[in-house]
Tab-separated table of C-alpha atoms in Angstrom:
chain	number	residue	atom	x	y	z
R	219	UNK	CA	-57.461	62.956	53.319
R	220	UNK	CA	-54.072	61.201	53.168
R	221	UNK	CA	-53.831	57.440	52.607
R	222	UNK	CA	-52.388	57.156	56.107
R	223	UNK	CA	-55.455	58.649	57.808
R	224	UNK	CA	-57.847	55.683	57.321
R	225	UNK	CA	-55.075	53.298	58.354
R	226	UNK	CA	-54.362	55.313	61.511
R	227	UNK	CA	-58.048	55.371	62.402
R	228	UNK	CA	-58.205	51.595	61.981
R	229	UNK	CA	-55.061	51.147	64.092
R	230	UNK	CA	-56.604	53.261	66.831
R	231	UNK	CA	-59.783	51.157	66.900
R	232	UNK	CA	-57.821	47.888	67.043
R	233	UNK	CA	-55.527	49.255	69.740
R	234	UNK	CA	-58.429	50.359	71.938
R	235	UNK	CA	-60.160	46.988	71.540
R	236	UNK	CA	-57.118	44.941	72.527
R	237	UNK	CA	-56.281	47.244	75.412
R	238	UNK	CA	-59.710	46.311	76.782
R	239	UNK	CA	-59.611	42.629	75.790
R	240	UNK	CA	-56.027	41.811	76.839
R	241	UNK	CA	-56.941	39.714	79.945
R	242	UNK	CA	-59.335	37.493	77.941
R	243	UNK	CA	-56.639	36.897	75.310
R	244	UNK	CA	-54.728	34.705	77.781
R	245	UNK	CA	-57.610	32.229	78.298
R	246	UNK	CA	-56.017	28.764	78.374
R	247	UNK	CA	-58.344	27.090	75.862
R	248	UNK	CA	-57.942	29.998	73.416
R	249	UNK	CA	-54.172	29.885	73.598
R	250	UNK	CA	-53.914	26.091	73.383
R	251	UNK	CA	-56.243	25.463	70.455
R	252	UNK	CA	-56.169	28.722	68.485
R	253	UNK	CA	-52.813	30.437	68.986
R	254	UNK	CA	-50.264	27.860	70.175
R	255	UNK	CA	-50.038	25.720	66.994
R	256	UNK	CA	-48.969	28.749	64.955
R	257	UNK	CA	-46.562	29.847	67.681
R	258	UNK	CA	-45.014	26.356	67.731
R	259	UNK	CA	-44.303	26.693	64.007
R	260	UNK	CA	-42.563	30.034	64.558
R	261	UNK	CA	-40.477	28.611	67.406
R	262	UNK	CA	-39.380	25.767	65.109
R	263	UNK	CA	-38.425	28.212	62.347
R	264	UNK	CA	-36.404	30.311	64.788
R	265	UNK	CA	-34.698	27.240	66.218
R	266	UNK	CA	-33.513	26.307	62.725
R	267	UNK	CA	-32.325	29.838	61.935
R	268	UNK	CA	-30.591	30.510	65.289
R	269	UNK	CA	-30.956	34.326	65.325
R	270	UNK	CA	-29.283	36.469	67.981
R	271	UNK	CA	-31.757	39.390	67.884
R	272	UNK	CA	-35.461	38.617	67.514
R	273	UNK	CA	-38.591	40.776	67.491
R	274	UNK	CA	-42.172	39.545	67.855
R	275	UNK	CA	-44.435	42.041	66.113
R	276	UNK	CA	-47.975	42.563	67.434
R	277	UNK	CA	-46.778	40.583	70.444
R	278	UNK	CA	-49.993	40.953	72.443
R	279	UNK	CA	-49.576	39.859	76.044
R	280	UNK	CA	-46.130	38.493	75.282
R	281	UNK	CA	-46.711	34.749	75.291
R	282	UNK	CA	-44.679	34.065	72.148
R	283	UNK	CA	-41.900	36.550	72.928
R	284	UNK	CA	-41.557	35.031	76.403
R	285	UNK	CA	-41.368	31.530	74.905
R	286	UNK	CA	-38.678	32.684	72.464
R	287	UNK	CA	-36.618	34.097	75.323
R	288	UNK	CA	-37.032	31.032	77.567
R	289	UNK	CA	-36.799	28.255	74.982
R	290	UNK	CA	-34.217	29.645	72.547
R	291	UNK	CA	-32.175	32.106	74.674
R	292	UNK	CA	-31.169	34.561	71.939
R	293	UNK	CA	-29.039	37.558	72.859
R	294	UNK	CA	-32.003	39.951	72.666
R	295	UNK	CA	-35.773	39.526	72.370
R	296	UNK	CA	-38.168	42.379	71.670
R	297	UNK	CA	-41.942	42.410	71.842
R	298	UNK	CA	-43.631	45.186	69.854
R	299	UNK	CA	-47.313	46.120	70.062
R	300	UNK	CA	-49.523	49.198	69.713
R	301	UNK	CA	-51.765	48.335	72.682
R	302	UNK	CA	-50.833	49.631	76.135
R	303	UNK	CA	-53.180	47.074	77.676
R	304	UNK	CA	-51.411	44.214	75.944
R	305	UNK	CA	-47.957	45.535	76.812
R	306	UNK	CA	-48.904	46.007	80.463
R	307	UNK	CA	-49.813	42.314	80.599
R	308	UNK	CA	-46.588	41.445	78.751
R	309	UNK	CA	-44.401	43.338	81.223
R	310	UNK	CA	-45.917	41.303	84.043
R	311	UNK	CA	-44.995	38.133	82.149
R	312	UNK	CA	-41.300	38.807	81.609
R	313	UNK	CA	-38.689	41.368	82.555
R	314	UNK	CA	-36.111	39.798	80.213
R	315	UNK	CA	-37.943	40.689	77.005
R	316	UNK	CA	-37.715	44.330	75.923
R	317	UNK	CA	-41.271	45.609	75.337
R	318	UNK	CA	-41.723	48.426	72.808
R	319	UNK	CA	-44.649	50.379	71.403
R	320	UNK	CA	-45.148	50.711	67.662
R	321	UNK	CA	-47.074	49.560	64.574
R	322	UNK	CA	-45.866	46.861	62.207
R	323	UNK	CA	-45.507	49.447	59.443
R	324	UNK	CA	-43.143	51.693	61.425
R	325	UNK	CA	-40.988	49.594	63.723
R	326	UNK	CA	-38.793	51.191	66.418
R	327	UNK	CA	-35.518	49.739	65.087
R	328	UNK	CA	-32.631	50.970	62.979
R	329	UNK	CA	-31.934	49.491	59.559
R	330	UNK	CA	-30.440	45.998	59.838
R	331	UNK	CA	-30.857	45.873	63.626
R	332	UNK	CA	-32.428	42.398	63.844
R	333	UNK	CA	-31.737	38.827	62.778
R	334	UNK	CA	-35.346	37.627	62.838
R	335	UNK	CA	-38.835	39.092	62.842
R	336	UNK	CA	-41.925	37.012	63.565
R	337	UNK	CA	-45.621	37.707	63.838
R	338	UNK	CA	-48.486	35.382	64.660
R	339	UNK	CA	-52.246	35.722	64.100
R	340	UNK	CA	-52.085	39.471	63.460
R	341	UNK	CA	-51.091	39.855	59.804
R	342	UNK	CA	-54.680	40.536	58.722
R	343	UNK	CA	-54.604	43.756	60.797
R	344	UNK	CA	-51.532	45.119	59.001
R	345	UNK	CA	-51.011	47.089	55.851
R	346	UNK	CA	-49.400	43.938	54.533
R	347	UNK	CA	-47.050	45.249	51.809
R	348	UNK	CA	-45.877	48.082	54.086
R	349	UNK	CA	-45.302	45.727	57.033
R	350	UNK	CA	-43.216	43.307	54.973
R	351	UNK	CA	-41.140	46.151	53.561
R	352	UNK	CA	-40.540	47.274	57.146
R	353	UNK	CA	-39.580	43.748	58.212
R	354	UNK	CA	-37.068	43.707	55.364
R	355	UNK	CA	-35.649	47.089	56.403
R	356	UNK	CA	-34.965	46.143	60.028
R	357	UNK	CA	-33.351	42.787	59.193
R	358	UNK	CA	-29.646	42.297	58.657
R	359	UNK	CA	-28.605	40.439	55.478
R	360	UNK	CA	-29.456	36.773	55.959
R	361	UNK	CA	-32.184	37.701	58.442
R	362	UNK	CA	-35.476	35.812	58.563
R	363	UNK	CA	-39.078	36.988	58.602
R	364	UNK	CA	-41.671	34.358	59.545
R	365	UNK	CA	-45.391	35.118	59.398
R	366	UNK	CA	-48.327	32.946	60.362
R	367	UNK	CA	-51.568	34.219	58.879
R	368	UNK	CA	-55.103	33.149	58.175
R	369	UNK	CA	-55.299	31.859	54.615
R	370	UNK	CA	-58.301	30.198	52.948
R	371	UNK	CA	-57.989	26.579	51.841
R	372	UNK	CA	-60.721	26.922	49.212
R	373	UNK	CA	-60.903	29.297	46.289
R	374	UNK	CA	-63.217	32.283	46.581
R	375	UNK	CA	-66.423	31.416	44.647
R	376	UNK	CA	-67.323	35.093	44.198
R	377	UNK	CA	-63.977	35.785	42.551
R	378	UNK	CA	-64.357	32.749	40.287
R	379	UNK	CA	-67.763	33.940	39.088
R	380	UNK	CA	-67.298	37.683	38.898
R	381	UNK	CA	-63.597	38.461	39.201
R	382	UNK	CA	-64.347	40.387	42.430
R	383	UNK	CA	-62.843	39.082	45.637
R	384	UNK	CA	-64.707	39.077	48.963
R	385	UNK	CA	-61.939	39.264	51.528
R	386	UNK	CA	-62.785	41.737	54.299
R	387	UNK	CA	-60.256	40.191	56.684
R	388	UNK	CA	-57.420	40.441	54.108
R	389	UNK	CA	-56.490	36.768	54.229
R	390	UNK	CA	-53.970	36.110	51.433
R	391	UNK	CA	-53.808	32.836	49.543
R	392	UNK	CA	-50.466	30.980	49.613
R	393	UNK	CA	-49.512	32.409	46.209
R	394	UNK	CA	-50.459	35.914	47.330
R	395	UNK	CA	-48.330	35.529	50.464
R	396	UNK	CA	-45.346	34.480	48.371
R	397	UNK	CA	-45.843	37.482	46.126
R	398	UNK	CA	-46.068	39.831	49.121
R	399	UNK	CA	-42.755	38.463	50.404
R	400	UNK	CA	-40.918	38.537	47.094
R	401	UNK	CA	-42.211	42.021	46.269
R	402	UNK	CA	-40.670	43.183	49.569
R	403	UNK	CA	-37.315	41.673	48.524
R	404	UNK	CA	-37.367	38.310	50.338
R	405	UNK	CA	-36.641	34.864	49.020
R	406	UNK	CA	-39.150	32.274	50.307
R	407	UNK	CA	-37.482	28.989	51.308
R	408	UNK	CA	-40.488	27.592	53.172
R	409	UNK	CA	-44.260	27.859	53.204
R	410	UNK	CA	-46.727	25.325	54.589
R	411	UNK	CA	-49.986	24.967	56.472
R	412	UNK	CA	-49.816	25.205	60.257
R	413	UNK	CA	-50.180	21.722	61.742
R	414	UNK	CA	-53.388	21.491	63.754
R	415	UNK	CA	-55.570	18.767	65.305
R	416	UNK	CA	-58.190	17.667	62.768
R	417	UNK	CA	-61.098	19.051	64.756
R	418	UNK	CA	-59.575	22.548	64.749
R	419	UNK	CA	-58.997	22.735	60.975
R	420	UNK	CA	-61.762	25.305	60.700
R	421	UNK	CA	-58.825	27.596	61.591
R	422	UNK	CA	-56.958	27.671	58.293
R	423	UNK	CA	-53.565	29.288	58.674
R	424	UNK	CA	-50.272	29.308	56.871
R	425	UNK	CA	-46.647	29.936	57.783
R	426	UNK	CA	-44.460	31.733	55.262
R	427	UNK	CA	-40.725	32.156	55.867
R	428	UNK	CA	-38.700	34.760	54.017
R	429	UNK	CA	-34.964	35.410	54.061
R	430	UNK	CA	-33.303	38.733	53.268
R	431	UNK	CA	-30.514	38.114	50.724
């Protein structure tokens, strides 16, 4: 069996789940307390970078891509997802964003077609090295990739004791995220924890910003 087959099977399962769960994803409390803080960080990074062509990868129902279009007004905004259910919801949200189907590891863009790529709360679903290499490919020189991802605050006690890491959700540490970015060719000018209200800090996420030289 090829190395792509297990990944494709996993993609299919995730896609079917989110096609079913898309309406629940928009629940106000879920968006406000779980997803919006990370999205605010990505909006701030984009505002500083001022890209003309932006893609939100694993865009879901399009909340972030719609915010990018409305708040920053770049020349072109794309939302990319594998789930038809999610994209159907996204198309209802905005007709100004261009909604496309595709996985993070094989984006529907030519080399150097974009100035910024962002993704929020989905990185643990990706083949992470392959996705970052793909982000690098589709960015023009000077382009920015910004990723918010779950990342543990505490060291893994199993790894400390045995050298074996228990990480079924594939949540990289800050150093591992930097290495993933630099291995893909990026420089990393910024990395910090997502700012959250104290009572929500059980959600431990990180923003990492990479720039294509």
